PDB file of C-alpha atoms in Angstrom:
ATOM      1  CA  ARG A 525     139.271 101.702  54.463  1.00  0.00           C
ATOM      2  CA  GLY A 526     137.848 101.008  57.867  1.00  0.00           C
ATOM      3  CA  SER A 527     135.486  98.274  56.674  1.00  0.00           C
ATOM      4  CA  LEU A 528     135.609  94.715  57.948  1.00  0.00           C
ATOM      5  CA  GLY A 529     136.502  91.816  55.666  1.00  0.00           C
ATOM      6  CA  PHE A 530     140.012  92.798  54.613  1.00  0.00           C
ATOM      7  CA  GLY A 531     141.848  92.161  57.850  1.00  0.00           C
ATOM      8  CA  LYS A 532     142.538  94.049  61.050  1.00  0.00           C
ATOM      9  CA  GLU A 533     145.120  96.416  59.547  1.00  0.00           C
ATOM     10  CA  PHE A 534     142.641  97.551  56.892  1.00  0.00           C
ATOM     11  CA  ALA A 535     139.907  98.096  59.480  1.00  0.00           C
ATOM     12  CA  ASP A 536     142.186  99.906  61.940  1.00  0.00           C
ATOM     13  CA  ALA A 537     143.604 102.209  59.249  1.00  0.00           C
ATOM     14  CA  LEU A 538     140.670 104.579  59.726  1.00  0.00           C
ATOM     15  CA  HIS A 539     141.300 105.236  63.417  1.00  0.00           C
ATOM     16  CA  GLY A 540     141.855 108.968  63.801  1.00  0.00           C
ATOM     17  CA  LYS A 541     141.360 109.527  60.073  1.00  0.00           C
ATOM     18  CA  ILE A 542     137.604 109.371  59.609  1.00  0.00           C
ATOM     19  CA  GLY A 543     136.403 111.945  57.101  1.00  0.00           C
ATOM     20  CA  ASP A 544     139.721 111.676  55.294  1.00  0.00           C
ATOM     21  CA  LEU A 545     140.674 108.147  54.218  1.00  0.00           C
ATOM     22  CA  ASP A 546     137.118 106.832  53.912  1.00  0.00           C
ATOM     23  CA  VAL A 547     135.792 109.887  52.068  1.00  0.00           C
ATOM     24  CA  ASN A 548     138.730 109.969  49.659  1.00  0.00           C
ATOM     25  CA  ASP A 549     138.301 106.248  48.998  1.00  0.00           C
ATOM     26  CA  CYS A 550     134.687 106.918  47.985  1.00  0.00           C
ATOM     27  CA  ILE A 551     135.642 109.832  45.731  1.00  0.00           C
ATOM     28  CA  ASN A 552     138.315 107.737  44.017  1.00  0.00           C
ATOM     29  CA  LEU A 553     135.855 104.867  43.610  1.00  0.00           C
ATOM     30  CA  ILE A 554     133.259 107.120  41.974  1.00  0.00           C
ATOM     31  CA  LYS A 555     135.835 108.561  39.578  1.00  0.00           C
ATOM     32  CA  ALA A 556     137.318 105.178  38.690  1.00  0.00           C
ATOM     33  CA  SER A 557     133.929 103.513  38.243  1.00  0.00           C
ATOM     34  CA  THR A 558     132.556 106.158  35.890  1.00  0.00           C
ATOM     35  CA  LYS A 559     135.705 105.932  33.780  1.00  0.00           C
ATOM     36  CA  GLN A 560     135.855 102.141  33.596  1.00  0.00           C
ATOM     37  CA  ILE A 561     132.160 101.277  33.258  1.00  0.00           C
ATOM     38  CA  GLU A 562     130.569 102.800  30.168  1.00  0.00           C
ATOM     39  CA  LYS A 563     126.984 102.447  31.348  1.00  0.00           C
ATOM     40  CA  LEU A 564     127.613 104.594  34.424  1.00  0.00           C
ATOM     41  CA  ASP A 565     126.624 108.216  33.884  1.00  0.00           C
ATOM     42  CA  GLU A 566     128.987 110.473  35.816  1.00  0.00           C
ATOM     43  CA  ASN A 567     126.327 113.179  35.802  1.00  0.00           C
ATOM     44  CA  ASN A 568     123.715 110.991  37.491  1.00  0.00           C
ATOM     45  CA  ILE A 569     125.322 109.666  40.670  1.00  0.00           C
ATOM     46  CA  ALA A 570     123.038 108.812  43.600  1.00  0.00           C
ATOM     47  CA  LEU A 571     124.304 107.980  47.083  1.00  0.00           C
ATOM     48  CA  TYR A 572     122.651 105.637  49.578  1.00  0.00           C
ATOM     49  CA  GLY A 573     124.041 104.950  53.023  1.00  0.00           C
ATOM     50  CA  GLY A 574     123.155 104.429  56.649  1.00  0.00           C
ATOM     51  CA  SER A 575     124.947 105.126  59.920  1.00  0.00           C
ATOM     52  CA  HIS A 576     128.638 105.450  58.966  1.00  0.00           C
ATOM     53  CA  GLY A 577     127.504 105.094  55.353  1.00  0.00           C
ATOM     54  CA  GLY A 578     125.170 108.013  55.991  1.00  0.00           C
ATOM     55  CA  PHE A 579     128.140 109.947  57.334  1.00  0.00           C
ATOM     56  CA  LEU A 580     129.997 109.243  54.087  1.00  0.00           C
ATOM     57  CA  GLY A 581     127.007 110.387  52.045  1.00  0.00           C
ATOM     58  CA  GLY A 582     126.764 113.604  54.054  1.00  0.00           C
ATOM     59  CA  ALA A 583     130.498 114.186  53.756  1.00  0.00           C
ATOM     60  CA  LEU A 584     130.440 113.670  49.986  1.00  0.00           C
ATOM     61  CA  ILE A 585     127.492 115.951  49.189  1.00  0.00           C
ATOM     62  CA  GLY A 586     129.056 118.655  51.359  1.00  0.00           C
ATOM     63  CA  HIS A 587     132.648 118.152  50.222  1.00  0.00           C
ATOM     64  CA  PRO A 588     134.272 121.547  49.481  1.00  0.00           C
ATOM     65  CA  GLU A 589     135.722 120.324  46.168  1.00  0.00           C
ATOM     66  CA  PHE A 590     133.640 117.349  45.050  1.00  0.00           C
ATOM     67  CA  HIS A 591     130.093 118.114  46.247  1.00  0.00           C
ATOM     68  CA  ASN A 592     128.884 118.349  42.645  1.00  0.00           C
ATOM     69  CA  LEU A 593     129.732 114.711  41.909  1.00  0.00           C
ATOM     70  CA  GLN A 594     126.332 113.596  43.218  1.00  0.00           C
ATOM     71  CA  LYS A 595     122.798 114.461  42.147  1.00  0.00           C
ATOM     72  CA  CYS A 596     121.118 113.143  45.281  1.00  0.00           C
ATOM     73  CA  ALA A 597     121.682 111.250  48.513  1.00  0.00           C
ATOM     74  CA  VAL A 598     119.549 109.038  50.741  1.00  0.00           C
ATOM     75  CA  LEU A 599     120.873 109.093  54.307  1.00  0.00           C
ATOM     76  CA  ARG A 600     119.523 106.559  56.815  1.00  0.00           C
ATOM     77  CA  ASN A 601     120.127 107.458  60.464  1.00  0.00           C
ATOM     78  CA  PRO A 602     123.319 109.259  59.414  1.00  0.00           C
ATOM     79  CA  VAL A 603     126.167 110.470  61.607  1.00  0.00           C
ATOM     80  CA  LEU A 604     126.247 114.196  60.843  1.00  0.00           C
ATOM     81  CA  ASN A 605     127.478 115.991  63.957  1.00  0.00           C
ATOM     82  CA  PHE A 606     130.363 114.492  65.966  1.00  0.00           C
ATOM     83  CA  PRO A 607     130.315 116.984  68.878  1.00  0.00           C
ATOM     84  CA  PHE A 608     126.675 116.014  69.424  1.00  0.00           C
ATOM     85  CA  MET A 609     127.383 112.314  68.852  1.00  0.00           C
ATOM     86  CA  ILE A 610     130.132 111.976  71.447  1.00  0.00           C
ATOM     87  CA  THR A 611     127.781 113.260  74.156  1.00  0.00           C
ATOM     88  CA  ALA A 612     124.562 111.535  73.043  1.00  0.00           C
ATOM     89  CA  THR A 613     125.356 108.169  71.419  1.00  0.00           C
ATOM     90  CA  ASP A 614     125.398 104.827  73.221  1.00  0.00           C
ATOM     91  CA  ILE A 615     128.789 104.109  71.611  1.00  0.00           C
ATOM     92  CA  PRO A 616     130.939 107.166  72.434  1.00  0.00           C
ATOM     93  CA  ASP A 617     133.988 104.877  72.211  1.00  0.00           C
ATOM     94  CA  TRP A 618     133.354 104.550  68.445  1.00  0.00           C
ATOM     95  CA  VAL A 619     133.421 108.327  68.042  1.00  0.00           C
ATOM     96  CA  ALA A 620     136.551 108.600  70.175  1.00  0.00           C
ATOM     97  CA  THR A 621     138.347 105.818  68.278  1.00  0.00           C
ATOM     98  CA  GLU A 622     137.497 106.875  64.743  1.00  0.00           C
ATOM     99  CA  CYS A 623     138.080 110.562  65.479  1.00  0.00           C
ATOM    100  CA  GLY A 624     141.308 109.923  67.394  1.00  0.00           C
ATOM    101  CA  ILE A 625     140.134 111.451  70.690  1.00  0.00           C
ATOM    102  CA  PRO A 626     140.492 108.960  73.604  1.00  0.00           C
ATOM    103  CA  THR A 627     138.528 110.828  76.254  1.00  0.00           C
ATOM    104  CA  PHE A 628     137.847 109.619  79.792  1.00  0.00           C
ATOM    105  CA  GLN A 629     134.130 109.956  79.125  1.00  0.00           C
ATOM    106  CA  ALA A 630     134.214 107.714  76.048  1.00  0.00           C
ATOM    107  CA  MET A 631     137.151 105.376  76.714  1.00  0.00           C
ATOM    108  CA  PRO A 632     138.019 105.366  80.438  1.00  0.00           C
ATOM    109  CA  GLU A 633     140.276 102.310  80.093  1.00  0.00           C
ATOM    110  CA  HIS A 634     142.385 103.729  77.243  1.00  0.00           C
ATOM    111  CA  LYS A 635     146.042 104.153  78.210  1.00  0.00           C
ATOM    112  CA  ASN A 636     146.041 107.709  76.826  1.00  0.00           C
ATOM    113  CA  ALA A 637     142.597 108.670  78.117  1.00  0.00           C
ATOM    114  CA  ARG A 638     142.182 112.364  78.904  1.00  0.00           C
ATOM    115  CA  ASN A 639     139.503 114.972  79.353  1.00  0.00           C
ATOM    116  CA  ILE A 640     138.011 116.369  76.186  1.00  0.00           C
ATOM    117  CA  THR A 641     139.325 119.807  75.243  1.00  0.00           C
ATOM    118  CA  GLU A 642     138.072 122.779  73.275  1.00  0.00           C
ATOM    119  CA  GLU A 643     140.483 121.778  70.517  1.00  0.00           C
ATOM    120  CA  ASP A 644     138.971 118.294  70.468  1.00  0.00           C
ATOM    121  CA  MET A 645     135.491 119.711  70.000  1.00  0.00           C
ATOM    122  CA  ALA A 646     136.741 121.968  67.204  1.00  0.00           C
ATOM    123  CA  HIS A 647     138.250 118.923  65.483  1.00  0.00           C
ATOM    124  CA  LEU A 648     135.028 116.943  65.871  1.00  0.00           C
ATOM    125  CA  TRP A 649     133.076 119.791  64.298  1.00  0.00           C
ATOM    126  CA  LYS A 650     135.547 120.216  61.442  1.00  0.00           C
ATOM    127  CA  ILE A 651     135.147 116.618  60.283  1.00  0.00           C
ATOM    128  CA  SER A 652     131.349 116.609  60.668  1.00  0.00           C
ATOM    129  CA  PRO A 653     129.143 116.765  57.542  1.00  0.00           C
ATOM    130  CA  ARG A 654     127.082 119.367  59.409  1.00  0.00           C
ATOM    131  CA  ALA A 655     130.028 121.783  59.196  1.00  0.00           C
ATOM    132  CA  ASN A 656     129.860 121.706  55.389  1.00  0.00           C
ATOM    133  CA  VAL A 657     126.103 121.747  54.893  1.00  0.00           C
ATOM    134  CA  HIS A 658     126.465 125.133  53.171  1.00  0.00           C
ATOM    135  CA  ASN A 659     128.147 123.335  50.234  1.00  0.00           C
ATOM    136  CA  VAL A 660     125.240 120.978  49.613  1.00  0.00           C
ATOM    137  CA  THR A 661     123.328 121.381  46.356  1.00  0.00           C
ATOM    138  CA  ALA A 662     122.242 117.750  45.857  1.00  0.00           C
ATOM    139  CA  ALA A 663     118.738 116.592  46.701  1.00  0.00           C
ATOM    140  CA  VAL A 664     118.655 114.980  50.144  1.00  0.00           C
ATOM    141  CA  MET A 665     116.380 112.386  51.716  1.00  0.00           C
ATOM    142  CA  LEU A 666     116.696 111.523  55.407  1.00  0.00           C
ATOM    143  CA  THR A 667     115.114 108.485  57.077  1.00  0.00           C
ATOM    144  CA  LEU A 668     115.301 108.623  60.857  1.00  0.00           C
ATOM    145  CA  GLY A 669     114.329 106.334  63.701  1.00  0.00           C
ATOM    146  CA  ASP A 670     112.994 108.342  66.612  1.00  0.00           C
ATOM    147  CA  CYS A 671     114.148 105.663  69.079  1.00  0.00           C
ATOM    148  CA  ASP A 672     117.689 105.474  67.712  1.00  0.00           C
ATOM    149  CA  GLN A 673     120.190 105.547  70.586  1.00  0.00           C
ATOM    150  CA  ARG A 674     123.156 104.695  68.381  1.00  0.00           C
ATOM    151  CA  VAL A 675     122.849 107.753  66.142  1.00  0.00           C
ATOM    152  CA  PRO A 676     120.270 109.983  67.866  1.00  0.00           C
ATOM    153  CA  PRO A 677     117.951 111.554  65.264  1.00  0.00           C
ATOM    154  CA  ALA A 678     118.190 115.149  66.520  1.00  0.00           C
ATOM    155  CA  GLN A 679     121.235 115.719  64.315  1.00  0.00           C
ATOM    156  CA  GLY A 680     119.257 114.599  61.259  1.00  0.00           C
ATOM    157  CA  TYR A 681     116.378 116.950  62.007  1.00  0.00           C
ATOM    158  CA  GLU A 682     118.764 119.824  62.641  1.00  0.00           C
ATOM    159  CA  TYR A 683     120.631 119.086  59.390  1.00  0.00           C
ATOM    160  CA  ALA A 684     117.394 119.245  57.403  1.00  0.00           C
ATOM    161  CA  MET A 685     116.403 122.499  59.098  1.00  0.00           C
ATOM    162  CA  GLU A 686     119.735 124.060  58.182  1.00  0.00           C
ATOM    163  CA  LEU A 687     119.459 122.847  54.582  1.00  0.00           C
ATOM    164  CA  ARG A 688     116.094 124.550  54.305  1.00  0.00           C
ATOM    165  CA  ALA A 689     117.333 127.726  55.987  1.00  0.00           C
ATOM    166  CA  LEU A 690     120.310 128.056  53.645  1.00  0.00           C
ATOM    167  CA  GLY A 691     118.171 127.683  50.529  1.00  0.00           C
ATOM    168  CA  ASN A 692     120.845 126.061  48.341  1.00  0.00           C
ATOM    169  CA  VAL A 693     118.597 123.027  47.908  1.00  0.00           C
ATOM    170  CA  LYS A 694     114.999 123.516  46.769  1.00  0.00           C
ATOM    171  CA  GLU A 695     112.407 122.814  49.431  1.00  0.00           C
ATOM    172  CA  ASP A 696     110.822 119.987  47.411  1.00  0.00           C
ATOM    173  CA  ASN A 697     114.266 118.377  46.996  1.00  0.00           C
ATOM    174  CA  ILE A 698     114.540 117.815  50.754  1.00  0.00           C
ATOM    175  CA  GLU A 699     112.575 114.899  52.181  1.00  0.00           C
ATOM    176  CA  VAL A 700     112.521 113.698  55.781  1.00  0.00           C
ATOM    177  CA  TYR A 701     110.789 110.532  56.952  1.00  0.00           C
ATOM    178  CA  HIS A 702     110.737 109.524  60.584  1.00  0.00           C
ATOM    179  CA  TYR A 703     109.577 106.309  62.185  1.00  0.00           C
ATOM    180  CA  LYS A 704     108.381 106.776  65.752  1.00  0.00           C
ATOM    181  CA  GLU A 705     108.930 103.217  66.985  1.00  0.00           C
ATOM    182  CA  ASP A 706     112.175 102.444  65.159  1.00  0.00           C
ATOM    183  CA  GLY A 707     115.741 102.432  66.374  1.00  0.00           C
ATOM    184  CA  HIS A 708     119.018 102.425  64.492  1.00  0.00           C
ATOM    185  CA  SER A 709     118.297  99.483  62.196  1.00  0.00           C
ATOM    186  CA  LEU A 710     115.014 100.888  60.831  1.00  0.00           C
ATOM    187  CA  ALA A 711     113.892  97.271  60.694  1.00  0.00           C
ATOM    188  CA  SER A 712     110.131  97.522  61.265  1.00  0.00           C
ATOM    189  CA  PRO A 713     107.921  96.552  58.298  1.00  0.00           C
ATOM    190  CA  GLU A 714     106.874 100.172  57.916  1.00  0.00           C
ATOM    191  CA  ALA A 715     110.391 101.590  57.976  1.00  0.00           C
ATOM    192  CA  SER A 716     112.018  98.909  55.843  1.00  0.00           C
ATOM    193  CA  ALA A 717     109.297  98.712  53.186  1.00  0.00           C
ATOM    194  CA  HIS A 718     108.270 102.361  53.047  1.00  0.00           C
ATOM    195  CA  GLY A 719     111.871 103.535  53.381  1.00  0.00           C
ATOM    196  CA  ALA A 720     113.085 101.338  50.511  1.00  0.00           C
ATOM    197  CA  ILE A 721     110.262 102.361  48.172  1.00  0.00           C
ATOM    198  CA  ALA A 722     110.604 106.050  49.017  1.00  0.00           C
ATOM    199  CA  ALA A 723     114.383 105.886  48.518  1.00  0.00           C
ATOM    200  CA  ALA A 724     114.056 104.187  45.131  1.00  0.00           C
ATOM    201  CA  LYS A 725     111.518 106.752  43.929  1.00  0.00           C
ATOM    202  CA  PHE A 726     113.659 109.594  45.245  1.00  0.00           C
ATOM    203  CA  MET A 727     116.814 108.417  43.482  1.00  0.00           C
ATOM    204  CA  LEU A 728     115.030 107.719  40.196  1.00  0.00           C
ATOM    205  CA  LYS A 729     113.385 111.146  40.295  1.00  0.00           C
ATOM    206  CA  HIS A 730     116.634 113.005  40.831  1.00  0.00           C
ATOM    207  CA  THR A 731     118.814 111.024  38.442  1.00  0.00           C
ATOM    208  CA  ILE A 732     116.785 110.033  35.378  1.00  0.00           C
ATOM    209  CA  GLY A 733     113.786 112.257  36.058  1.00  0.00           C
ATOM    210  CA  LEU A 734     111.312 109.447  36.666  1.00  0.00           C
ATOM    211  CA  GLY A 735     108.372 110.710  38.685  1.00  0.00           C
ATOM    212  CA  GLY A 736     105.466 108.605  39.881  1.00  0.00           C
ATOM    213  CA  TYR A 737     104.953 110.028  43.363  1.00  0.00           C
TER     214      TYR A 737
END
């Protein structure tokens, strides 16, 4: 829920419920798919997502109950830290809408606009993948655009640093690629080609054990 293509009600259902409805939808989809499709190996699930999709990947691999559903995740310019996002992104209104916090700073025209509170920041942290990084055991690959103003890359670098500091994921199972001239779309020939090849190799390595680096 929250995606476009199924009507306004479906898209608006996620407002104020990000990290809940969308994450649970993904968990239910994984469970249903592995049960209904014989060729899917429930022990070899790889995640791939960017932006909000990267948020979902981060939320799933750090989920308190279901983090072991996935073997690896490729996160492209992922949203990982909402307290950071609401102060640094060029679309703070998206954070405010999806997280249910209509602040003056993000949505000055909202009828219920108010100043952000300490409780708001605590809520933003609680629903951030960064808050659950200690649960992560899956291999993680991050691809980041250093010029990304939509999802500033500092949260990706900090996430990788914390993964390494915690030690729950082996050092060689954490990969970070950054593209100095790229923004949110990672659309340069270098980022799109190299990123796709690196992601494919990463997922094959950590699911079926295919090397070839």
